[in-house]
Coordinates of C-alpha atoms and ligand atoms in Angstrom, one line a residue:
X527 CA 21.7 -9.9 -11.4
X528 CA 18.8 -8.8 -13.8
X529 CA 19.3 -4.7 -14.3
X530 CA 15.4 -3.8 -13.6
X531 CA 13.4 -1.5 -16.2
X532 CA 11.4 0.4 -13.9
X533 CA 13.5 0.7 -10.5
X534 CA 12.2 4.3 -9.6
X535 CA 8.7 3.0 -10.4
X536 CA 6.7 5.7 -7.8
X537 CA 9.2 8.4 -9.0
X538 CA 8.1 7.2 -12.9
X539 CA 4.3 8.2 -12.7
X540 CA 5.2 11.3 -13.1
X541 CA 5.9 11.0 -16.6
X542 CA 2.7 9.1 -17.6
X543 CA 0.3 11.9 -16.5
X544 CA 1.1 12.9 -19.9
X545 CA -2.6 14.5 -21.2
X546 CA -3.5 15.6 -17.3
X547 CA -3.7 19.3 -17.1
X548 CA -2.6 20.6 -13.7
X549 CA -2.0 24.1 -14.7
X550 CA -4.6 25.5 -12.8
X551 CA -3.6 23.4 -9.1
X552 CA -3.7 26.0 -6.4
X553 CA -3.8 23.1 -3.9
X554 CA -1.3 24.3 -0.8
X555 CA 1.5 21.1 -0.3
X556 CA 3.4 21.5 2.3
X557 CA 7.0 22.9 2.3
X558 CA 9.4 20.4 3.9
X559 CA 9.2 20.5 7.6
X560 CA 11.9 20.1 9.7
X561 CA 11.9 17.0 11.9
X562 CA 12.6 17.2 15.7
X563 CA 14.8 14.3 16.7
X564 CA 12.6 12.3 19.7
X565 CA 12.9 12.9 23.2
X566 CA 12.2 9.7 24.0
X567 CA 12.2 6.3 22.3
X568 CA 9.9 4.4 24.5
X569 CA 6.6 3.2 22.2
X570 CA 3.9 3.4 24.6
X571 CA 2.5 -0.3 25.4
X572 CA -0.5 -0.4 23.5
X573 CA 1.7 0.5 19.6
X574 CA 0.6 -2.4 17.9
X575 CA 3.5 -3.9 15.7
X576 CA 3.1 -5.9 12.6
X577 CA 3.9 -7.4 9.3
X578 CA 1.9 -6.9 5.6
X579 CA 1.6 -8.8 2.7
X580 CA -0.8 -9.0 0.1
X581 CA -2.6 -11.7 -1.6
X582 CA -1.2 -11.8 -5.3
X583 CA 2.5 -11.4 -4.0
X584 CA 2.2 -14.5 -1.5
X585 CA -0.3 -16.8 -1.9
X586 CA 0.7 -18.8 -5.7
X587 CA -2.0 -21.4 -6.0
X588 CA -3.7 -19.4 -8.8
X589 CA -6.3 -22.2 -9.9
X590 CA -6.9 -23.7 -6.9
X591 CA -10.5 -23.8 -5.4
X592 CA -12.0 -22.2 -7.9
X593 CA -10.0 -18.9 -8.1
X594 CA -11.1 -16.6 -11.3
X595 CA -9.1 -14.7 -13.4
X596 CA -7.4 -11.4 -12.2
X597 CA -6.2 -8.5 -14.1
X598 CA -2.8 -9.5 -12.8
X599 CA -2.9 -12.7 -14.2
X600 CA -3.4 -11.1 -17.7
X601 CA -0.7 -8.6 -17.2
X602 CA 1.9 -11.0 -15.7
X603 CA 2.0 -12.9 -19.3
X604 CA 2.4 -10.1 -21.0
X605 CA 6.3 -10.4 -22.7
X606 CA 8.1 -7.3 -21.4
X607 CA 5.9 -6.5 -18.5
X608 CA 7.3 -8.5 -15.7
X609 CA 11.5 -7.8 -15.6
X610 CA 12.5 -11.6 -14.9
X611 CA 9.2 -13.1 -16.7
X612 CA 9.1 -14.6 -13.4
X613 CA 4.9 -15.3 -12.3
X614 CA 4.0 -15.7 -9.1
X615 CA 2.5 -19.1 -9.5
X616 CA 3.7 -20.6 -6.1
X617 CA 5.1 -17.2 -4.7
X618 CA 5.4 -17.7 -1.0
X619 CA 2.9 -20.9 -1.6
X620 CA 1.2 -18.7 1.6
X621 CA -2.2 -20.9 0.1
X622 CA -0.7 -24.3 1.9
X623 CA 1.8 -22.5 4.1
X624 CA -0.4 -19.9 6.1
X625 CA 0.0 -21.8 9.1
X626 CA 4.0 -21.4 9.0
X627 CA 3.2 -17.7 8.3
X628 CA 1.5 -17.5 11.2
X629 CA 4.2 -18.8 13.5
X630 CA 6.7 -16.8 11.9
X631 CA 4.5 -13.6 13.1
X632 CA 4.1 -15.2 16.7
X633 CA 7.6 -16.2 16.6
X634 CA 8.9 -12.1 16.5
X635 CA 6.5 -11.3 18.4
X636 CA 4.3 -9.4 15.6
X637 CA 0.7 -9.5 17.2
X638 CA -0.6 -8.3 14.1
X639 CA -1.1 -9.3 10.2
X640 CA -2.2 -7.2 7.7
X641 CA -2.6 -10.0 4.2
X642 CA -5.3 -9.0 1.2
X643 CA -8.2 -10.9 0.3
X644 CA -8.1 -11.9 -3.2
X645 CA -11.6 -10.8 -4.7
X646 CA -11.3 -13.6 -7.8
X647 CA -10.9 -16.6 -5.1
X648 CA -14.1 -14.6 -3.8
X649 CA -16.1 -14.1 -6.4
X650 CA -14.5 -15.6 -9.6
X651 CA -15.9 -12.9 -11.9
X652 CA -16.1 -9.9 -9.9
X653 CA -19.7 -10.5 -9.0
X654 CA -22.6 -13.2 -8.2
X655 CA -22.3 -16.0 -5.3
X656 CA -19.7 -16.2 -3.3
X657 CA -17.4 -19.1 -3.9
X658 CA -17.1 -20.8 -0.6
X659 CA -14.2 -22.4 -1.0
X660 CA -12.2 -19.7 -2.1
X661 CA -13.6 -18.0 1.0
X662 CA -13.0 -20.9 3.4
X663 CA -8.7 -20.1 2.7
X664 CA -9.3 -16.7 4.3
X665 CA -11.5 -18.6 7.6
X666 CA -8.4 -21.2 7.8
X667 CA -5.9 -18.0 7.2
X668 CA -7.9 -16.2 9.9
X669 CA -7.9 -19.0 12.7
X670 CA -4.2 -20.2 12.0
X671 CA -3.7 -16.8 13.4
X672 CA -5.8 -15.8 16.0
X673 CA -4.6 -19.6 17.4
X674 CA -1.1 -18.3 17.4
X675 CA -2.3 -15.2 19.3
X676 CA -2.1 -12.8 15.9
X677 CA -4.9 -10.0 15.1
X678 CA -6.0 -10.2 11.5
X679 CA -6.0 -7.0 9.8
X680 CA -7.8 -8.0 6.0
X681 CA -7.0 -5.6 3.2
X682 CA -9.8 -5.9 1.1
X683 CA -8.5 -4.6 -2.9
X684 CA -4.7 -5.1 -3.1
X685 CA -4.9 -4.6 -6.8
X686 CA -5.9 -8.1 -8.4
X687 CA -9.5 -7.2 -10.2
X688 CA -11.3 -9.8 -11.2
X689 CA -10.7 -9.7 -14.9
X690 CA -14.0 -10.1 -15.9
X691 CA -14.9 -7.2 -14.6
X692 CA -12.0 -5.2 -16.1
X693 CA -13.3 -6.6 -19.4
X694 CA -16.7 -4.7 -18.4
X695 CA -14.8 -1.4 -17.9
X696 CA -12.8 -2.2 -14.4
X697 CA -12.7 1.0 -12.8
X698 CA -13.3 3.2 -15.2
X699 CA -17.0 2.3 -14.9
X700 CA -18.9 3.6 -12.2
X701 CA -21.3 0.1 -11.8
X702 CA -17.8 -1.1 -10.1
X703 CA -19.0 0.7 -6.6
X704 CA -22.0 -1.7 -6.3
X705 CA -19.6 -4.5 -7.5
X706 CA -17.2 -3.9 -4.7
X707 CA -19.7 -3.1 -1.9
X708 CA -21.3 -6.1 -2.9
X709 CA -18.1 -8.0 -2.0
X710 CA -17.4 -6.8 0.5
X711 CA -20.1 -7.4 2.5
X712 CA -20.1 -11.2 1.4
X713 CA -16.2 -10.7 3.6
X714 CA -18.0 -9.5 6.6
X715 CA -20.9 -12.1 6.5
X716 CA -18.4 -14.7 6.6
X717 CA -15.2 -13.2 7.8
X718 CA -16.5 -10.9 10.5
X719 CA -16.7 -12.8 13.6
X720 CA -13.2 -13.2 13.9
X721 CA -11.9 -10.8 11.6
X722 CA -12.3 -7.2 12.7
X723 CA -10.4 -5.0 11.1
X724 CA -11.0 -4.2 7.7
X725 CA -8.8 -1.8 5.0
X726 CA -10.7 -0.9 2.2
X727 CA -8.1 -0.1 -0.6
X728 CA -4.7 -0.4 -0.8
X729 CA -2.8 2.7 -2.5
X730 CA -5.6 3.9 -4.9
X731 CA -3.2 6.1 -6.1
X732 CA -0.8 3.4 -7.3
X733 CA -3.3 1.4 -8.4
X734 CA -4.8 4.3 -10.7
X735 CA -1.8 5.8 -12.1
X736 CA 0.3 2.4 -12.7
X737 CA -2.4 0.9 -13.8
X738 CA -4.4 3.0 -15.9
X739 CA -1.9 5.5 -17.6
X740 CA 1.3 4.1 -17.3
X741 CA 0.6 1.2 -18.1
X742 CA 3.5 -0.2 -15.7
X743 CA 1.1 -2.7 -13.3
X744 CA -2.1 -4.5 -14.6
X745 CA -4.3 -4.2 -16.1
X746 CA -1.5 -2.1 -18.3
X747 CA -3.8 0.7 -19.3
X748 CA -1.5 3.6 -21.0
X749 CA -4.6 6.4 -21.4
X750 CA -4.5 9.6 -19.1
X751 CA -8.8 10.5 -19.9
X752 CA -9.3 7.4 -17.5
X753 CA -7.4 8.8 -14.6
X754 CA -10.1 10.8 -13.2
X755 CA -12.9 8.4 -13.8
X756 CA -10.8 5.7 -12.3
X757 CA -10.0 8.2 -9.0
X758 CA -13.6 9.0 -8.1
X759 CA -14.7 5.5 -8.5
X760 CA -12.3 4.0 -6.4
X761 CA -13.3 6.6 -3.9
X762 CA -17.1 5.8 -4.7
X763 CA -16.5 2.2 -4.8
X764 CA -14.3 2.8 -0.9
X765 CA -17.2 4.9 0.4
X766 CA -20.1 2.1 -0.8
X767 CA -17.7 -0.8 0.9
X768 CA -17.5 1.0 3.8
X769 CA -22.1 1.5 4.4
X770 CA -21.5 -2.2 3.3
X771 CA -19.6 -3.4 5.7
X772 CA -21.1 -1.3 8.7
X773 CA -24.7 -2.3 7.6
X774 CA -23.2 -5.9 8.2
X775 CA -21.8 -5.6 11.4
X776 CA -21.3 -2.7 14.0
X777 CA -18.3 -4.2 15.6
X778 CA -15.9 -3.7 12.8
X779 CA -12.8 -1.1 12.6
X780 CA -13.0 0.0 9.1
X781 CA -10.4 2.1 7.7
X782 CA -8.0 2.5 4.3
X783 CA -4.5 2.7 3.4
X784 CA -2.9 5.9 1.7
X785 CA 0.2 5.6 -0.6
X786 CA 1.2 9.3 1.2
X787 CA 4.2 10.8 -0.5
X788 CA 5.2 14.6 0.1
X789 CA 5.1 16.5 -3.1
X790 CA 8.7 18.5 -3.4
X791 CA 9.5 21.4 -5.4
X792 CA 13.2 20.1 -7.0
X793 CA 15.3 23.0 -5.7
X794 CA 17.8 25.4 -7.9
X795 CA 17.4 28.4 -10.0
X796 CA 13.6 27.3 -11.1
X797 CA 12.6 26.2 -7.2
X798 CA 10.3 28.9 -7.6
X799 CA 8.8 28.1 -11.0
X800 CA 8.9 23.9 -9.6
X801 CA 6.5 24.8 -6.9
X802 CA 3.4 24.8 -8.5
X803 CA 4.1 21.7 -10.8
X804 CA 4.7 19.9 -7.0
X805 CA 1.5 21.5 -5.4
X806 CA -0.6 20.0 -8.6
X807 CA 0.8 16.7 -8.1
X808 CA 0.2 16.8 -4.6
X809 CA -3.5 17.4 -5.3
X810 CA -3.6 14.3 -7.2
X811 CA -1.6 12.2 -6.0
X812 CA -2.7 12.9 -1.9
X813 CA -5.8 15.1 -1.9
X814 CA -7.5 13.5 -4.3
X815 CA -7.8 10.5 -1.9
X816 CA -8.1 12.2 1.3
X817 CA -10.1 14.9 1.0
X818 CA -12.8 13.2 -0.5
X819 CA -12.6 10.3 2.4
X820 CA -12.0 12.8 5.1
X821 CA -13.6 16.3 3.9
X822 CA -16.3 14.9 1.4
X823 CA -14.8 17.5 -1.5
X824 CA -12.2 17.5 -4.0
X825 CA -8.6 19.4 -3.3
X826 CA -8.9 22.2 -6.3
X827 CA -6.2 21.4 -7.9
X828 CA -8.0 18.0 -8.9
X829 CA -11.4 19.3 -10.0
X830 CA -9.9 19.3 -13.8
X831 CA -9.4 16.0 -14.0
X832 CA -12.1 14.4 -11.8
X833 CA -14.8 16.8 -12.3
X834 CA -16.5 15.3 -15.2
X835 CA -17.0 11.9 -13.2
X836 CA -18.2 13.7 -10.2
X837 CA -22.1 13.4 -10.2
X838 CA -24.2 14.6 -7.4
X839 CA -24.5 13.0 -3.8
X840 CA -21.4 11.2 -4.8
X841 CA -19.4 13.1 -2.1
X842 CA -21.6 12.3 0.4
X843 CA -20.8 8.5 -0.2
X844 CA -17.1 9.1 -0.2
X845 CA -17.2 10.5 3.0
X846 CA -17.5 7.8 5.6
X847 CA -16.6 8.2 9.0
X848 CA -13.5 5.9 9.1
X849 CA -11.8 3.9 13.0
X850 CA -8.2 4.7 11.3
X851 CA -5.9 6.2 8.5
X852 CA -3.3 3.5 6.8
X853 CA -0.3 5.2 6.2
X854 CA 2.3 3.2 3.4
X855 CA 5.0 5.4 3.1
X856 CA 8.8 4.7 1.3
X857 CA 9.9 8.3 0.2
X858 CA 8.9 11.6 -1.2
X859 CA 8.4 12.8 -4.5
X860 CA 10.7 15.5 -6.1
X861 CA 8.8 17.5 -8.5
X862 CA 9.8 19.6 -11.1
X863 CA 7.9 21.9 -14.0
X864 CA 8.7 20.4 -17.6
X865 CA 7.0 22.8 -20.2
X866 CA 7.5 20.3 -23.1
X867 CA 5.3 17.8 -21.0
X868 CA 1.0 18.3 -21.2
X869 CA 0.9 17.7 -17.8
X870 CA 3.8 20.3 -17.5
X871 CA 5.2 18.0 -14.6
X872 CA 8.1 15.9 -14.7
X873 CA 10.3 13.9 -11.8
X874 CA 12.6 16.1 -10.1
X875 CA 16.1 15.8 -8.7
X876 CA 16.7 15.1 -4.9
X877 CA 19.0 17.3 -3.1
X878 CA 22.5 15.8 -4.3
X879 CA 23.0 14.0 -1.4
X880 CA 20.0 12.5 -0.5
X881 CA 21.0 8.6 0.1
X882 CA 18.9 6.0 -1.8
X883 CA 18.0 2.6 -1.2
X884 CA 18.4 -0.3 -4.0
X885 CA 15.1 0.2 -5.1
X886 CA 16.2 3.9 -5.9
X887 CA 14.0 5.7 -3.5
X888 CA 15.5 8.1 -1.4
X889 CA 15.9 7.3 2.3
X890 CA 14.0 10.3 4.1
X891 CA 11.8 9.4 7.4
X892 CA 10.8 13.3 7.3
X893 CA 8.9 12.7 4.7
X894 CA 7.0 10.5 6.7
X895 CA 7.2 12.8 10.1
X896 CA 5.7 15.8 6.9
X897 CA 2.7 13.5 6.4
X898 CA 2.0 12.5 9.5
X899 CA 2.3 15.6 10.5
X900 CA 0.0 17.0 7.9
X901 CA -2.7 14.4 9.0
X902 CA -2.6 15.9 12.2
X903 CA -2.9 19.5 11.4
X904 CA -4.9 19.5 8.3
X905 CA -7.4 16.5 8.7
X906 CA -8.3 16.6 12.6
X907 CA -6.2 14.3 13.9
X908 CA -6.8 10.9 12.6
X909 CA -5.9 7.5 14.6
X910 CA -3.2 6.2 11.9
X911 CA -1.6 2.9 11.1
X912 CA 1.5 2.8 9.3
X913 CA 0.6 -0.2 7.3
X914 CA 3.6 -0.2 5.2
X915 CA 7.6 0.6 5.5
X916 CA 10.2 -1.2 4.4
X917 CA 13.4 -1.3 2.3
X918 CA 14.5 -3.5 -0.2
X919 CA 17.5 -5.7 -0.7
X920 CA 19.6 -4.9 -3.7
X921 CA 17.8 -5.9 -7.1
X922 CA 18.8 -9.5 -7.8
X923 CA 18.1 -12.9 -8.8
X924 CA 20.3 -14.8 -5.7
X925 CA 19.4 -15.4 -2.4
X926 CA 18.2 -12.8 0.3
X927 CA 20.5 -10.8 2.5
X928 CA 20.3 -12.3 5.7
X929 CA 22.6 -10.1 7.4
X930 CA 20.3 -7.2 6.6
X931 CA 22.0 -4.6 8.7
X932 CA 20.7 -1.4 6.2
X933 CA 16.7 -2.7 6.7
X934 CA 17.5 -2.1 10.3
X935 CA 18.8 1.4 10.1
X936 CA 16.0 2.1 7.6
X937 CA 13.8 1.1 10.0
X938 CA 15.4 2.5 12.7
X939 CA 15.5 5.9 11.1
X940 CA 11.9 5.9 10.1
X941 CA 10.4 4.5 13.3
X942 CA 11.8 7.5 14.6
X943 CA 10.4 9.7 12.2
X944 CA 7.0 7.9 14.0
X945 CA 8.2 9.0 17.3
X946 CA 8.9 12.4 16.7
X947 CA 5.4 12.7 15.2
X948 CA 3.5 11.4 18.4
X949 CA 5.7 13.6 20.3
X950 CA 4.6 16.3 18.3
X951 CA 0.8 14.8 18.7
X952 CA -0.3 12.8 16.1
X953 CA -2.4 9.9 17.2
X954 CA -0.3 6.7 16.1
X955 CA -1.3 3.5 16.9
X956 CA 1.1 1.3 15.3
X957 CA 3.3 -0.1 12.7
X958 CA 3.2 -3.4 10.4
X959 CA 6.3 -4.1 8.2
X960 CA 6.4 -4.6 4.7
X961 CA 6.9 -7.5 4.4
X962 CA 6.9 -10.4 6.2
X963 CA 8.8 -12.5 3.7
X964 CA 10.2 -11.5 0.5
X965 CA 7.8 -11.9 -2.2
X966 CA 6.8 -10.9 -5.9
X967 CA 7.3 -7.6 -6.3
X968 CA 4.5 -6.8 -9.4
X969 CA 6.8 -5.8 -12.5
X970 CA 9.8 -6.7 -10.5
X971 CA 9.3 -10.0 -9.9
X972 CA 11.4 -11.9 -7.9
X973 CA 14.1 -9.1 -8.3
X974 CA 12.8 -7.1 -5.5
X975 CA 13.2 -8.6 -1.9
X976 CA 11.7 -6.4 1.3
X977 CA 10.9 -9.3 3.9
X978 CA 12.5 -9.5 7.5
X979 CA 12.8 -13.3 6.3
X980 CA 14.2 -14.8 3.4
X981 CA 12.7 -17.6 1.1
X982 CA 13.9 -20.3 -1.5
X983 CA 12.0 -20.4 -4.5
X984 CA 12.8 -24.0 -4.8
X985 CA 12.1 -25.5 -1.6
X986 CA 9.9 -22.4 -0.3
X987 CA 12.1 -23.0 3.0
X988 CA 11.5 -19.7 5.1
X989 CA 14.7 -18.0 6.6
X990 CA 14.6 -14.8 9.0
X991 CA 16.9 -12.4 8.8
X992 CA 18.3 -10.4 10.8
X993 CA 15.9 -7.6 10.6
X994 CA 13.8 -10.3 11.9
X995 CA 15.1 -10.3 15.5
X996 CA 16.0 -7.1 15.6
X997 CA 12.0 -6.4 15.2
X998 CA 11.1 -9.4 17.6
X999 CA 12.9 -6.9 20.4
X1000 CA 11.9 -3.9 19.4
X1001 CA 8.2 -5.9 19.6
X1002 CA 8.7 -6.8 22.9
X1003 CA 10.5 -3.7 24.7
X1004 CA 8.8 -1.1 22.4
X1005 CA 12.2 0.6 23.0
X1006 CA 14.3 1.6 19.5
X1007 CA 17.6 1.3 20.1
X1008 CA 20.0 3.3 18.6
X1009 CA 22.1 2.8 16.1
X1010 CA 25.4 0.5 16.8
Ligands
LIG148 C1 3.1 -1.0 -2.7 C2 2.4 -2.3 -2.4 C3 3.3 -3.4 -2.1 C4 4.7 -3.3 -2.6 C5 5.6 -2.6 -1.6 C6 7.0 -2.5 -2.0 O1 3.1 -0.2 -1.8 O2 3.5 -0.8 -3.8 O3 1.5 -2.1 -1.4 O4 2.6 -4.4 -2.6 O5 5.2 -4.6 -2.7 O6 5.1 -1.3 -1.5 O7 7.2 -1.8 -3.2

């Protein structure tokens, strides 16, 4: 059992905002809301259910075909960076298993399959012809399922730049919009007759703040002045992808995932002094992706640090009308004011007994219900996905839990949070599982295992879990049971 380095890694990005000034954040998070149990437990028939993955966890096969370099691919040799030194060089060998994937999803019943598209097995260095056979893994990826009756659901940016283009400035420089639009429609032309729903970026937020200033995921950047160049560009480079893909085809469902965490105020004597260190994270690490998708502006609160990239018209790029809202969502954030920091924002404290999982997050669907519900109110009602939830088995280097009874009563307790929030009127129109089989987890490694089934490094023999079947029903009823 390897002791991880950076277990609370969402709760960790607090401290790298280091030079970011939020001192002047007026932005309005939410307080906690309280979470109405559900009346009923009956998902309507047409919830979609699902799994996720994405391309650099799964797929291994890192020369084949062509495939250029990525960021990741850089970072991942880096000694220190990954915690077992493990690289995901077969991974799930997804490349030559796909097929098996895809029966695994038909086999529980999981209609749906959100997987990334690698943009190096695209275009090798972020730009130019496409590399058709690099493409032609996706068209065999795409018809493996659709045979076994699965909608594709193709996340576009999951994180793995083509280094080339990170060694022109990656997202810090603004030609990266055309870059990415230009991609993406080279995925429609040859992707979008029989794959129809697209999501743009994965976590943005995540990507920028891991990425770029604590240097914890690739490409390892440790320098807070990028963080608001690299923000508005994703959102340029989302908005561009977007006209792109729409100019290509009109029969595509476009829309993005959201890393949504509440921002809370750690409570005690200083709750009151806390709040506005949690309502200056929340414009960063929330509004400064939605608003700009969803209200073409900036949340206030971000202004500081994105203004200076912000030239004019940009806004009306980054507002696109969108089919759907991905929501991933694992736990809030507890935020507390730290004087001696420059962002004068640290991690907070949970309540004391707030339960954790082994990844260290803390268990809390109403987090979820407070974003969801927060979509509703404050953004006109989007159609949502929640394109990622899951729970981890206990960091180690062994073999999966197959008896996974606490995934199930994680899931359990946040598909109810979902319920509660339609209930309450939010438009949600389904749910995909992260993941479908345990994988690399980035800087974990192999430590780190979230799939409904198990896998053998050695043999890549696939194993479902528990969790497994216990989705498979809950597929096929749309009725959550309660718990045992
Ligand atoms: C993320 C990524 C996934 C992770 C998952 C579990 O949300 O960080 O989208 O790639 O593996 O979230 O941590």
């Amino acid at each position: 059992m390897t002791t991880p380095i950076f277990p609370l890694h969402r709760r960790a990005v607090l401290a790298g905002l280091g030079a970011v000034s939020l001192a002047a954040a007026s932005g309005c998070a939410p307080a906690a809301v309280q979470m109405p149990a559900p009346k009923s437990r009956q998902f309507p028939k047409d919830f979609i259910w699902g799994a996720a993955s994405a391309a650099y966890q799964i797929e291994g096969a890192l020369d084949a075909d062509g495939r250029g370099e990525s960021v990741w691919d850089v970072f991942a040799h880096i000694d220190g960076k990954i915690v077992d030194h493990s690289l995901p060089a077969i991974a799930c060998d997804s490349y030559r298993r796909y097929a098996e994937d895809a029966a695994l999803l038909s086999g529980a019943s999981l209609k749906n399959y959100r997987f990334s598209i690698a943009w190096p097995r695209v275009q090798p260095t972020g730009a130019g012809a496409a590399n058709e056979k690099g493409l032609d893994y996706y068209s065999r990826l795409a018809d493996a399922l659709l045979a076994q009756g699965v909608t594709p659901w193709a996340t576009l940016f999951h994180w793995d730049l083509p280094q080339a283009l990170q060694a022109n400035g990656g997202w810090g420089n603004r030609d990266i919009a055309e870059r990415f639009a230009d991609y993406a429609g080279v995925i429609a032309a040859k992707l979008g007759d029989r794959v129809k729903n697209f999501i743009v970026l994965n976590e943005a937020a995540v990507h920028a703040v891991l990425g770029h200033v604590t240097g914890e995921h690739a490409p390892g950047l440790k320098d807070a002045g990028l963080l608001g160049r690299v923000i508005h560009h994703e959102n340029l480079a989302q908005g561009r992808a977007i006209q792109a893909l729409r100019a290509a085809r009109n029969d595509l469902r476009i829309g993005t995932t959201l890393a949504l965490m509440p921002a809370r105020a750690e409570g005690g004597v200083a709750a009151f002094a806390n709040r506005p260190a949690a309502e200056g994270f929340d414009a960063l690490w929330n509004g400064a992706f939605l608003d700009p998708l969803l209200r073409g502006a900036y949340p206030e609160g971000a202004l500081a640090t994105i203004g200076a990239a912000l030239q004019a018209d940009d806004l009306a790029i980054t507002k696109q009308p969108v089919d759907f809202i991905g929501v991933n969502y694992y736990s809030p954030a507890y935020i507390k004011l730290d004087l001696s920091s420059p962002s004068r924002i640290a991690a907070g404290a949970p309540p004391a007994d707030t339960p954790r999982d082994a990844f260290g997050r803390e268990i809390d669907p109403s987090g979820l219900y407070e974003m969801l519900e927060r979509l509703r109110t404050q953004y006109e009602n989007p159609l949502v996905y929640i394109t990622e939830n899951g729970c981890s088995d206990p960091f180690s280097n062994g073999p999966a839990v197959i008896e996974d009874g606490f995934r199930i009563d994680y899931l359990r307790k946040h598909l109810e949070a979902v319920r509660s929030a339609m209930e309450a009127g939010g438009r949600i129109g389904g749910y995909f599982h992260w993941s479908l089989i345990d994988n690399w987890e980035w800087a974990l490694g192999f430590t780190s295992k979230f799939g409904l089934v198990g896998m053998n490094r050695d043999t890549g023999l696939r194993t479902p879990k528990a969790s497994y079947a216990w989705m498979k029903a809950l597929a096929e009823s749309g009725l959550l049971d309660t718990a045992a």
